[in-house]
């Protein structure tokens, strides 16, 4: 497992020398850390994690990277992944269809970078480093995205949805049970949005 020192250094547009100057380490030592030729001490991991403002575990290579998480979500939207645990791709499609106009969607899906920007902005609870450091696989990301989809709305009408989601056991419930429970939750959400819109018109 490769650490993420280089990934975060590049993201911050830092050379090895520049990073070394900021954290008071030699560029040659940092290079060895990046390539795994040398293992940082615990206090060094913490120093670098503090500098990049990420959990130590994430810096060490645990969890899913933001790039990987975005790639998975991008593929969900276009139905390229064959997950059978629960229909996250359908939830994605319904979420966008119900919450955004065609004009909005053209902007969001203009290209992958536009999609990345949108996801990073709207779903900070999933795509922050602390959350990503705790995600071990696609299934865990699916669960977090399902919760996030129900937890965000431009109208903030999702009070209580998280409590409902706690009743779903994504490991033990059958596929049909999960689909039924999620469908019920999202039907309630969109009915509320519709009624809210009608009351304001």
mmCIF file with all atom_site columns, C-alpha atoms in Angstrom:
data_model
loop_
_atom_site.group_PDB
_atom_site.id
_atom_site.type_symbol
_atom_site.label_atom_id
_atom_site.label_alt_id
_atom_site.label_comp_id
_atom_site.label_asym_id
_atom_site.label_entity_id
_atom_site.label_seq_id
_atom_site.pdbx_PDB_ins_code
_atom_site.Cartn_x
_atom_site.Cartn_y
_atom_site.Cartn_z
_atom_site.occupancy
_atom_site.B_iso_or_equiv
_atom_site.pdbx_formal_charge
_atom_site.auth_seq_id
_atom_site.auth_comp_id
_atom_site.auth_asym_id
_atom_site.auth_atom_id
_atom_site.pdbx_PDB_model_num
ATOM 1   C CA . UNK A 1 1   ? 0.000   0.000  0.000   1.00 0.00 ? 1   UNK A CA 1
ATOM 2   C CA . UNK A 1 2   ? 1.483   3.318  -1.114  1.00 0.00 ? 2   UNK A CA 1
ATOM 3   C CA . UNK A 1 3   ? 1.158   6.389  1.091   1.00 0.00 ? 3   UNK A CA 1
ATOM 4   C CA . UNK A 1 4   ? -0.376  9.617  -0.232  1.00 0.00 ? 4   UNK A CA 1
ATOM 5   C CA . UNK A 1 5   ? 2.442   12.058 0.500   1.00 0.00 ? 5   UNK A CA 1
ATOM 6   C CA . UNK A 1 6   ? 3.212   12.585 -3.187  1.00 0.00 ? 6   UNK A CA 1
ATOM 7   C CA . UNK A 1 7   ? -0.484  12.830 -4.119  1.00 0.00 ? 7   UNK A CA 1
ATOM 8   C CA . UNK A 1 8   ? -1.091  15.576 -1.554  1.00 0.00 ? 8   UNK A CA 1
ATOM 9   C CA . UNK A 1 9   ? 2.182   17.325 -2.339  1.00 0.00 ? 9   UNK A CA 1
ATOM 10  C CA . UNK A 1 10  ? 1.246   17.502 -6.027  1.00 0.00 ? 10  UNK A CA 1
ATOM 11  C CA . UNK A 1 11  ? -2.265  18.658 -5.180  1.00 0.00 ? 11  UNK A CA 1
ATOM 12  C CA . UNK A 1 12  ? -0.750  21.546 -3.246  1.00 0.00 ? 12  UNK A CA 1
ATOM 13  C CA . UNK A 1 13  ? 1.652   22.329 -6.124  1.00 0.00 ? 13  UNK A CA 1
ATOM 14  C CA . UNK A 1 14  ? 4.734   21.725 -3.993  1.00 0.00 ? 14  UNK A CA 1
ATOM 15  C CA . UNK A 1 15  ? 8.109   20.401 -5.076  1.00 0.00 ? 15  UNK A CA 1
ATOM 16  C CA . UNK A 1 16  ? 9.970   18.081 -2.727  1.00 0.00 ? 16  UNK A CA 1
ATOM 17  C CA . UNK A 1 17  ? 12.264  20.949 -1.864  1.00 0.00 ? 17  UNK A CA 1
ATOM 18  C CA . UNK A 1 18  ? 9.395   23.347 -1.133  1.00 0.00 ? 18  UNK A CA 1
ATOM 19  C CA . UNK A 1 19  ? 7.625   20.796 1.068   1.00 0.00 ? 19  UNK A CA 1
ATOM 20  C CA . UNK A 1 20  ? 10.881  20.055 2.851   1.00 0.00 ? 20  UNK A CA 1
ATOM 21  C CA . UNK A 1 21  ? 11.344  23.725 3.665   1.00 0.00 ? 21  UNK A CA 1
ATOM 22  C CA . UNK A 1 22  ? 7.811   23.988 5.055   1.00 0.00 ? 22  UNK A CA 1
ATOM 23  C CA . UNK A 1 23  ? 8.069   20.926 7.304   1.00 0.00 ? 23  UNK A CA 1
ATOM 24  C CA . UNK A 1 24  ? 11.804  21.212 8.040   1.00 0.00 ? 24  UNK A CA 1
ATOM 25  C CA . UNK A 1 25  ? 12.829  17.945 6.333   1.00 0.00 ? 25  UNK A CA 1
ATOM 26  C CA . UNK A 1 26  ? 15.296  17.197 3.574   1.00 0.00 ? 26  UNK A CA 1
ATOM 27  C CA . UNK A 1 27  ? 13.906  16.599 0.085   1.00 0.00 ? 27  UNK A CA 1
ATOM 28  C CA . UNK A 1 28  ? 15.885  13.345 -0.147  1.00 0.00 ? 28  UNK A CA 1
ATOM 29  C CA . UNK A 1 29  ? 14.238  12.014 3.006   1.00 0.00 ? 29  UNK A CA 1
ATOM 30  C CA . UNK A 1 30  ? 10.788  13.048 1.777   1.00 0.00 ? 30  UNK A CA 1
ATOM 31  C CA . UNK A 1 31  ? 11.485  11.307 -1.527  1.00 0.00 ? 31  UNK A CA 1
ATOM 32  C CA . UNK A 1 32  ? 12.284  8.106  0.347   1.00 0.00 ? 32  UNK A CA 1
ATOM 33  C CA . UNK A 1 33  ? 9.040   8.456  2.318   1.00 0.00 ? 33  UNK A CA 1
ATOM 34  C CA . UNK A 1 34  ? 7.033   8.912  -0.878  1.00 0.00 ? 34  UNK A CA 1
ATOM 35  C CA . UNK A 1 35  ? 8.490   5.835  -2.553  1.00 0.00 ? 35  UNK A CA 1
ATOM 36  C CA . UNK A 1 36  ? 8.256   3.682  0.561   1.00 0.00 ? 36  UNK A CA 1
ATOM 37  C CA . UNK A 1 37  ? 12.013  3.169  0.770   1.00 0.00 ? 37  UNK A CA 1
ATOM 38  C CA . UNK A 1 38  ? 11.949  4.653  4.230   1.00 0.00 ? 38  UNK A CA 1
ATOM 39  C CA . UNK A 1 39  ? 9.183   4.553  6.842   1.00 0.00 ? 39  UNK A CA 1
ATOM 40  C CA . UNK A 1 40  ? 8.438   7.781  8.724   1.00 0.00 ? 40  UNK A CA 1
ATOM 41  C CA . UNK A 1 41  ? 8.322   7.707  12.502  1.00 0.00 ? 41  UNK A CA 1
ATOM 42  C CA . UNK A 1 42  ? 4.921   8.272  14.118  1.00 0.00 ? 42  UNK A CA 1
ATOM 43  C CA . UNK A 1 43  ? 5.702   11.900 14.942  1.00 0.00 ? 43  UNK A CA 1
ATOM 44  C CA . UNK A 1 44  ? 6.779   12.467 11.318  1.00 0.00 ? 44  UNK A CA 1
ATOM 45  C CA . UNK A 1 45  ? 3.506   11.007 10.014  1.00 0.00 ? 45  UNK A CA 1
ATOM 46  C CA . UNK A 1 46  ? 1.641   13.331 12.355  1.00 0.00 ? 46  UNK A CA 1
ATOM 47  C CA . UNK A 1 47  ? 3.697   16.351 11.324  1.00 0.00 ? 47  UNK A CA 1
ATOM 48  C CA . UNK A 1 48  ? 2.996   15.724 7.632   1.00 0.00 ? 48  UNK A CA 1
ATOM 49  C CA . UNK A 1 49  ? -0.685  14.956 8.298   1.00 0.00 ? 49  UNK A CA 1
ATOM 50  C CA . UNK A 1 50  ? -1.038  18.206 10.226  1.00 0.00 ? 50  UNK A CA 1
ATOM 51  C CA . UNK A 1 51  ? 0.604   20.133 7.399   1.00 0.00 ? 51  UNK A CA 1
ATOM 52  C CA . UNK A 1 52  ? -1.758  18.687 4.772   1.00 0.00 ? 52  UNK A CA 1
ATOM 53  C CA . UNK A 1 53  ? -4.721  18.847 7.186   1.00 0.00 ? 53  UNK A CA 1
ATOM 54  C CA . UNK A 1 54  ? -5.637  15.185 6.723   1.00 0.00 ? 54  UNK A CA 1
ATOM 55  C CA . UNK A 1 55  ? -5.921  12.212 9.101   1.00 0.00 ? 55  UNK A CA 1
ATOM 56  C CA . UNK A 1 56  ? -2.681  10.283 9.578   1.00 0.00 ? 56  UNK A CA 1
ATOM 57  C CA . UNK A 1 57  ? -4.429  7.113  8.372   1.00 0.00 ? 57  UNK A CA 1
ATOM 58  C CA . UNK A 1 58  ? -5.385  8.786  5.086   1.00 0.00 ? 58  UNK A CA 1
ATOM 59  C CA . UNK A 1 59  ? -1.829  10.028 4.540   1.00 0.00 ? 59  UNK A CA 1
ATOM 60  C CA . UNK A 1 60  ? -0.577  6.488  5.164   1.00 0.00 ? 60  UNK A CA 1
ATOM 61  C CA . UNK A 1 61  ? -2.757  5.195  2.326   1.00 0.00 ? 61  UNK A CA 1
ATOM 62  C CA . UNK A 1 62  ? -5.825  3.883  4.104   1.00 0.00 ? 62  UNK A CA 1
ATOM 63  C CA . UNK A 1 63  ? -9.356  4.476  2.868   1.00 0.00 ? 63  UNK A CA 1
ATOM 64  C CA . UNK A 1 64  ? -10.350 5.585  -0.633  1.00 0.00 ? 64  UNK A CA 1
ATOM 65  C CA . UNK A 1 65  ? -8.818  8.585  -2.362  1.00 0.00 ? 65  UNK A CA 1
ATOM 66  C CA . UNK A 1 66  ? -11.064 11.431 -3.467  1.00 0.00 ? 66  UNK A CA 1
ATOM 67  C CA . UNK A 1 67  ? -10.187 10.694 -7.089  1.00 0.00 ? 67  UNK A CA 1
ATOM 68  C CA . UNK A 1 68  ? -11.241 7.046  -6.723  1.00 0.00 ? 68  UNK A CA 1
ATOM 69  C CA . UNK A 1 69  ? -14.452 8.008  -4.929  1.00 0.00 ? 69  UNK A CA 1
ATOM 70  C CA . UNK A 1 70  ? -15.378 10.511 -7.644  1.00 0.00 ? 70  UNK A CA 1
ATOM 71  C CA . UNK A 1 71  ? -14.598 7.924  -10.346 1.00 0.00 ? 71  UNK A CA 1
ATOM 72  C CA . UNK A 1 72  ? -16.922 5.419  -8.678  1.00 0.00 ? 72  UNK A CA 1
ATOM 73  C CA . UNK A 1 73  ? -19.733 7.992  -8.456  1.00 0.00 ? 73  UNK A CA 1
ATOM 74  C CA . UNK A 1 74  ? -19.182 9.076  -12.059 1.00 0.00 ? 74  UNK A CA 1
ATOM 75  C CA . UNK A 1 75  ? -19.538 5.457  -13.167 1.00 0.00 ? 75  UNK A CA 1
ATOM 76  C CA . UNK A 1 76  ? -22.642 4.977  -11.029 1.00 0.00 ? 76  UNK A CA 1
ATOM 77  C CA . UNK A 1 77  ? -24.340 7.823  -12.872 1.00 0.00 ? 77  UNK A CA 1
ATOM 78  C CA . UNK A 1 78  ? -23.770 6.155  -16.218 1.00 0.00 ? 78  UNK A CA 1
ATOM 79  C CA . UNK A 1 79  ? -24.630 2.680  -14.975 1.00 0.00 ? 79  UNK A CA 1
ATOM 80  C CA . UNK A 1 80  ? -21.203 1.194  -15.671 1.00 0.00 ? 80  UNK A CA 1
ATOM 81  C CA . UNK A 1 81  ? -20.938 -0.617 -12.350 1.00 0.00 ? 81  UNK A CA 1
ATOM 82  C CA . UNK A 1 82  ? -22.938 -3.745 -11.633 1.00 0.00 ? 82  UNK A CA 1
ATOM 83  C CA . UNK A 1 83  ? -23.594 -3.390 -7.903  1.00 0.00 ? 83  UNK A CA 1
ATOM 84  C CA . UNK A 1 84  ? -26.377 -5.584 -6.633  1.00 0.00 ? 84  UNK A CA 1
ATOM 85  C CA . UNK A 1 85  ? -26.399 -4.717 -2.920  1.00 0.00 ? 85  UNK A CA 1
ATOM 86  C CA . UNK A 1 86  ? -28.732 -1.741 -3.448  1.00 0.00 ? 86  UNK A CA 1
ATOM 87  C CA . UNK A 1 87  ? -29.574 0.565  -6.353  1.00 0.00 ? 87  UNK A CA 1
ATOM 88  C CA . UNK A 1 88  ? -27.306 3.555  -5.717  1.00 0.00 ? 88  UNK A CA 1
ATOM 89  C CA . UNK A 1 89  ? -27.164 4.315  -9.435  1.00 0.00 ? 89  UNK A CA 1
ATOM 90  C CA . UNK A 1 90  ? -30.959 4.632  -9.565  1.00 0.00 ? 90  UNK A CA 1
ATOM 91  C CA . UNK A 1 91  ? -30.957 6.807  -6.458  1.00 0.00 ? 91  UNK A CA 1
ATOM 92  C CA . UNK A 1 92  ? -28.386 9.060  -8.106  1.00 0.00 ? 92  UNK A CA 1
ATOM 93  C CA . UNK A 1 93  ? -30.481 9.381  -11.242 1.00 0.00 ? 93  UNK A CA 1
ATOM 94  C CA . UNK A 1 94  ? -33.657 10.093 -9.292  1.00 0.00 ? 94  UNK A CA 1
ATOM 95  C CA . UNK A 1 95  ? -31.876 12.591 -7.064  1.00 0.00 ? 95  UNK A CA 1
ATOM 96  C CA . UNK A 1 96  ? -30.604 14.640 -10.006 1.00 0.00 ? 96  UNK A CA 1
ATOM 97  C CA . UNK A 1 97  ? -33.851 14.326 -11.938 1.00 0.00 ? 97  UNK A CA 1
ATOM 98  C CA . UNK A 1 98  ? -35.986 15.497 -9.021  1.00 0.00 ? 98  UNK A CA 1
ATOM 99  C CA . UNK A 1 99  ? -33.731 18.288 -7.721  1.00 0.00 ? 99  UNK A CA 1
ATOM 100 C CA . UNK A 1 100 ? -32.247 19.960 -10.785 1.00 0.00 ? 100 UNK A CA 1
ATOM 101 C CA . UNK A 1 101 ? -33.459 21.489 -14.013 1.00 0.00 ? 101 UNK A CA 1
ATOM 102 C CA . UNK A 1 102 ? -32.144 20.446 -17.428 1.00 0.00 ? 102 UNK A CA 1
ATOM 103 C CA . UNK A 1 103 ? -30.081 23.619 -17.457 1.00 0.00 ? 103 UNK A CA 1
ATOM 104 C CA . UNK A 1 104 ? -28.553 22.701 -14.088 1.00 0.00 ? 104 UNK A CA 1
ATOM 105 C CA . UNK A 1 105 ? -27.777 19.187 -15.275 1.00 0.00 ? 105 UNK A CA 1
ATOM 106 C CA . UNK A 1 106 ? -25.976 20.422 -18.368 1.00 0.00 ? 106 UNK A CA 1
ATOM 107 C CA . UNK A 1 107 ? -23.696 22.458 -16.139 1.00 0.00 ? 107 UNK A CA 1
ATOM 108 C CA . UNK A 1 108 ? -23.146 19.653 -13.605 1.00 0.00 ? 108 UNK A CA 1
ATOM 109 C CA . UNK A 1 109 ? -22.415 17.048 -16.273 1.00 0.00 ? 109 UNK A CA 1
ATOM 110 C CA . UNK A 1 110 ? -20.551 19.282 -18.702 1.00 0.00 ? 110 UNK A CA 1
ATOM 111 C CA . UNK A 1 111 ? -17.433 17.193 -18.067 1.00 0.00 ? 111 UNK A CA 1
ATOM 112 C CA . UNK A 1 112 ? -15.852 15.139 -15.328 1.00 0.00 ? 112 UNK A CA 1
ATOM 113 C CA . UNK A 1 113 ? -14.209 18.177 -13.707 1.00 0.00 ? 113 UNK A CA 1
ATOM 114 C CA . UNK A 1 114 ? -17.553 19.982 -13.456 1.00 0.00 ? 114 UNK A CA 1
ATOM 115 C CA . UNK A 1 115 ? -19.038 16.852 -11.877 1.00 0.00 ? 115 UNK A CA 1
ATOM 116 C CA . UNK A 1 116 ? -16.112 16.620 -9.449  1.00 0.00 ? 116 UNK A CA 1
ATOM 117 C CA . UNK A 1 117 ? -16.589 20.247 -8.417  1.00 0.00 ? 117 UNK A CA 1
ATOM 118 C CA . UNK A 1 118 ? -20.308 19.713 -7.891  1.00 0.00 ? 118 UNK A CA 1
ATOM 119 C CA . UNK A 1 119 ? -19.859 16.539 -5.827  1.00 0.00 ? 119 UNK A CA 1
ATOM 120 C CA . UNK A 1 120 ? -17.107 18.104 -3.714  1.00 0.00 ? 120 UNK A CA 1
ATOM 121 C CA . UNK A 1 121 ? -19.289 21.115 -2.979  1.00 0.00 ? 121 UNK A CA 1
ATOM 122 C CA . UNK A 1 122 ? -22.613 19.395 -2.342  1.00 0.00 ? 122 UNK A CA 1
ATOM 123 C CA . UNK A 1 123 ? -21.381 16.260 -0.568  1.00 0.00 ? 123 UNK A CA 1
ATOM 124 C CA . UNK A 1 124 ? -18.648 17.546 1.717   1.00 0.00 ? 124 UNK A CA 1
ATOM 125 C CA . UNK A 1 125 ? -19.719 14.998 4.334   1.00 0.00 ? 125 UNK A CA 1
ATOM 126 C CA . UNK A 1 126 ? -18.533 12.196 2.055   1.00 0.00 ? 126 UNK A CA 1
ATOM 127 C CA . UNK A 1 127 ? -15.611 13.723 0.184   1.00 0.00 ? 127 UNK A CA 1
ATOM 128 C CA . UNK A 1 128 ? -13.666 15.199 3.073   1.00 0.00 ? 128 UNK A CA 1
ATOM 129 C CA . UNK A 1 129 ? -10.452 13.460 4.103   1.00 0.00 ? 129 UNK A CA 1
ATOM 130 C CA . UNK A 1 130 ? -11.784 12.280 7.451   1.00 0.00 ? 130 UNK A CA 1
ATOM 131 C CA . UNK A 1 131 ? -14.662 10.471 5.769   1.00 0.00 ? 131 UNK A CA 1
ATOM 132 C CA . UNK A 1 132 ? -12.555 9.040  2.946   1.00 0.00 ? 132 UNK A CA 1
ATOM 133 C CA . UNK A 1 133 ? -9.989  7.726  5.439   1.00 0.00 ? 133 UNK A CA 1
ATOM 134 C CA . UNK A 1 134 ? -12.714 5.550  6.972   1.00 0.00 ? 134 UNK A CA 1
ATOM 135 C CA . UNK A 1 135 ? -14.038 4.133  3.694   1.00 0.00 ? 135 UNK A CA 1
ATOM 136 C CA . UNK A 1 136 ? -12.565 0.705  3.060   1.00 0.00 ? 136 UNK A CA 1
ATOM 137 C CA . UNK A 1 137 ? -14.367 -0.405 -0.091  1.00 0.00 ? 137 UNK A CA 1
ATOM 138 C CA . UNK A 1 138 ? -17.011 0.424  -2.700  1.00 0.00 ? 138 UNK A CA 1
ATOM 139 C CA . UNK A 1 139 ? -19.797 -0.982 -0.540  1.00 0.00 ? 139 UNK A CA 1
ATOM 140 C CA . UNK A 1 140 ? -18.939 1.386  2.298   1.00 0.00 ? 140 UNK A CA 1
ATOM 141 C CA . UNK A 1 141 ? -18.813 4.314  -0.132  1.00 0.00 ? 141 UNK A CA 1
ATOM 142 C CA . UNK A 1 142 ? -22.241 3.313  -1.471  1.00 0.00 ? 142 UNK A CA 1
ATOM 143 C CA . UNK A 1 143 ? -23.680 3.404  2.029   1.00 0.00 ? 143 UNK A CA 1
ATOM 144 C CA . UNK A 1 144 ? -22.192 6.835  2.773   1.00 0.00 ? 144 UNK A CA 1
ATOM 145 C CA . UNK A 1 145 ? -23.432 8.214  -0.541  1.00 0.00 ? 145 UNK A CA 1
ATOM 146 C CA . UNK A 1 146 ? -26.932 6.860  0.111   1.00 0.00 ? 146 UNK A CA 1
ATOM 147 C CA . UNK A 1 147 ? -27.004 8.660  3.437   1.00 0.00 ? 147 UNK A CA 1
ATOM 148 C CA . UNK A 1 148 ? -25.535 11.810 1.876   1.00 0.00 ? 148 UNK A CA 1
ATOM 149 C CA . UNK A 1 149 ? -28.093 11.808 -0.946  1.00 0.00 ? 149 UNK A CA 1
ATOM 150 C CA . UNK A 1 150 ? -30.875 11.783 1.598   1.00 0.00 ? 150 UNK A CA 1
ATOM 151 C CA . UNK A 1 151 ? -29.116 14.246 3.861   1.00 0.00 ? 151 UNK A CA 1
ATOM 152 C CA . UNK A 1 152 ? -28.704 17.124 1.421   1.00 0.00 ? 152 UNK A CA 1
ATOM 153 C CA . UNK A 1 153 ? -31.330 19.273 -0.217  1.00 0.00 ? 153 UNK A CA 1
ATOM 154 C CA . UNK A 1 154 ? -31.492 22.824 -1.431  1.00 0.00 ? 154 UNK A CA 1
ATOM 155 C CA . UNK A 1 155 ? -34.619 23.108 0.716   1.00 0.00 ? 155 UNK A CA 1
ATOM 156 C CA . UNK A 1 156 ? -33.251 21.314 3.785   1.00 0.00 ? 156 UNK A CA 1
ATOM 157 C CA . UNK A 1 157 ? -36.316 19.070 4.027   1.00 0.00 ? 157 UNK A CA 1
ATOM 158 C CA . UNK A 1 158 ? -34.555 15.854 4.999   1.00 0.00 ? 158 UNK A CA 1
ATOM 159 C CA . UNK A 1 159 ? -34.963 16.043 8.793   1.00 0.00 ? 159 UNK A CA 1
ATOM 160 C CA . UNK A 1 160 ? -35.461 12.588 10.169  1.00 0.00 ? 160 UNK A CA 1
ATOM 161 C CA . UNK A 1 161 ? -34.262 10.715 7.084   1.00 0.00 ? 161 UNK A CA 1
ATOM 162 C CA . UNK A 1 162 ? -30.977 9.701  8.699   1.00 0.00 ? 162 UNK A CA 1
ATOM 163 C CA . UNK A 1 163 ? -32.945 8.102  11.526  1.00 0.00 ? 163 UNK A CA 1
ATOM 164 C CA . UNK A 1 164 ? -34.940 6.104  8.982   1.00 0.00 ? 164 UNK A CA 1
ATOM 165 C CA . UNK A 1 165 ? -31.763 4.972  7.290   1.00 0.00 ? 165 UNK A CA 1
ATOM 166 C CA . UNK A 1 166 ? -30.500 3.570  10.571  1.00 0.00 ? 166 UNK A CA 1
ATOM 167 C CA . UNK A 1 167 ? -33.277 0.984  10.311  1.00 0.00 ? 167 UNK A CA 1
ATOM 168 C CA . UNK A 1 168 ? -31.672 -0.452 7.182   1.00 0.00 ? 168 UNK A CA 1
ATOM 169 C CA . UNK A 1 169 ? -29.049 -3.130 7.694   1.00 0.00 ? 169 UNK A CA 1
ATOM 170 C CA . UNK A 1 170 ? -27.078 -3.042 4.461   1.00 0.00 ? 170 UNK A CA 1
ATOM 171 C CA . UNK A 1 171 ? -25.289 -6.280 5.318   1.00 0.00 ? 171 UNK A CA 1
ATOM 172 C CA . UNK A 1 172 ? -28.154 -8.411 6.615   1.00 0.00 ? 172 UNK A CA 1
ATOM 173 C CA . UNK A 1 173 ? -31.305 -7.141 4.900   1.00 0.00 ? 173 UNK A CA 1
ATOM 174 C CA . UNK A 1 174 ? -32.178 -8.783 1.609   1.00 0.00 ? 174 UNK A CA 1
ATOM 175 C CA . UNK A 1 175 ? -31.749 -6.824 -1.604  1.00 0.00 ? 175 UNK A CA 1
ATOM 176 C CA . UNK A 1 176 ? -35.538 -6.540 -1.966  1.00 0.00 ? 176 UNK A CA 1
ATOM 177 C CA . UNK A 1 177 ? -35.919 -5.267 1.610   1.00 0.00 ? 177 UNK A CA 1
ATOM 178 C CA . UNK A 1 178 ? -33.256 -2.594 1.085   1.00 0.00 ? 178 UNK A CA 1
ATOM 179 C CA . UNK A 1 179 ? -34.799 -1.459 -2.203  1.00 0.00 ? 179 UNK A CA 1
ATOM 180 C CA . UNK A 1 180 ? -38.253 -1.261 -0.605  1.00 0.00 ? 180 UNK A CA 1
ATOM 181 C CA . UNK A 1 181 ? -37.031 0.769  2.388   1.00 0.00 ? 181 UNK A CA 1
ATOM 182 C CA . UNK A 1 182 ? -34.941 3.156  0.299   1.00 0.00 ? 182 UNK A CA 1
ATOM 183 C CA . UNK A 1 183 ? -37.739 3.611  -2.226  1.00 0.00 ? 183 UNK A CA 1
ATOM 184 C CA . UNK A 1 184 ? -40.137 4.502  0.578   1.00 0.00 ? 184 UNK A CA 1
ATOM 185 C CA . UNK A 1 185 ? -37.724 7.042  2.049   1.00 0.00 ? 185 UNK A CA 1
ATOM 186 C CA . UNK A 1 186 ? -37.050 8.738  -1.255  1.00 0.00 ? 186 UNK A CA 1
ATOM 187 C CA . UNK A 1 187 ? -40.724 8.744  -2.232  1.00 0.00 ? 187 UNK A CA 1
ATOM 188 C CA . UNK A 1 188 ? -41.495 10.596 0.999   1.00 0.00 ? 188 UNK A CA 1
ATOM 189 C CA . UNK A 1 189 ? -38.660 13.057 0.361   1.00 0.00 ? 189 UNK A CA 1
ATOM 190 C CA . UNK A 1 190 ? -39.744 13.976 -3.144  1.00 0.00 ? 190 UNK A CA 1
ATOM 191 C CA . UNK A 1 191 ? -43.416 14.136 -2.191  1.00 0.00 ? 191 UNK A CA 1
ATOM 192 C CA . UNK A 1 192 ? -42.434 16.641 0.495   1.00 0.00 ? 192 UNK A CA 1
ATOM 193 C CA . UNK A 1 193 ? -40.424 18.671 -2.020  1.00 0.00 ? 193 UNK A CA 1
ATOM 194 C CA . UNK A 1 194 ? -43.349 18.646 -4.468  1.00 0.00 ? 194 UNK A CA 1
ATOM 195 C CA . UNK A 1 195 ? -45.854 19.741 -1.816  1.00 0.00 ? 195 UNK A CA 1
ATOM 196 C CA . UNK A 1 196 ? -43.465 22.439 -0.606  1.00 0.00 ? 196 UNK A CA 1
ATOM 197 C CA . UNK A 1 197 ? -43.102 23.766 -4.165  1.00 0.00 ? 197 UNK A CA 1
ATOM 198 C CA . UNK A 1 198 ? -46.877 23.754 -4.687  1.00 0.00 ? 198 UNK A CA 1
ATOM 199 C CA . UNK A 1 199 ? -47.511 25.624 -1.429  1.00 0.00 ? 199 UNK A CA 1
ATOM 200 C CA . UNK A 1 200 ? -45.138 28.384 -2.501  1.00 0.00 ? 200 UNK A CA 1
ATOM 201 C CA . UNK A 1 201 ? -46.659 28.796 -5.975  1.00 0.00 ? 201 UNK A CA 1
#
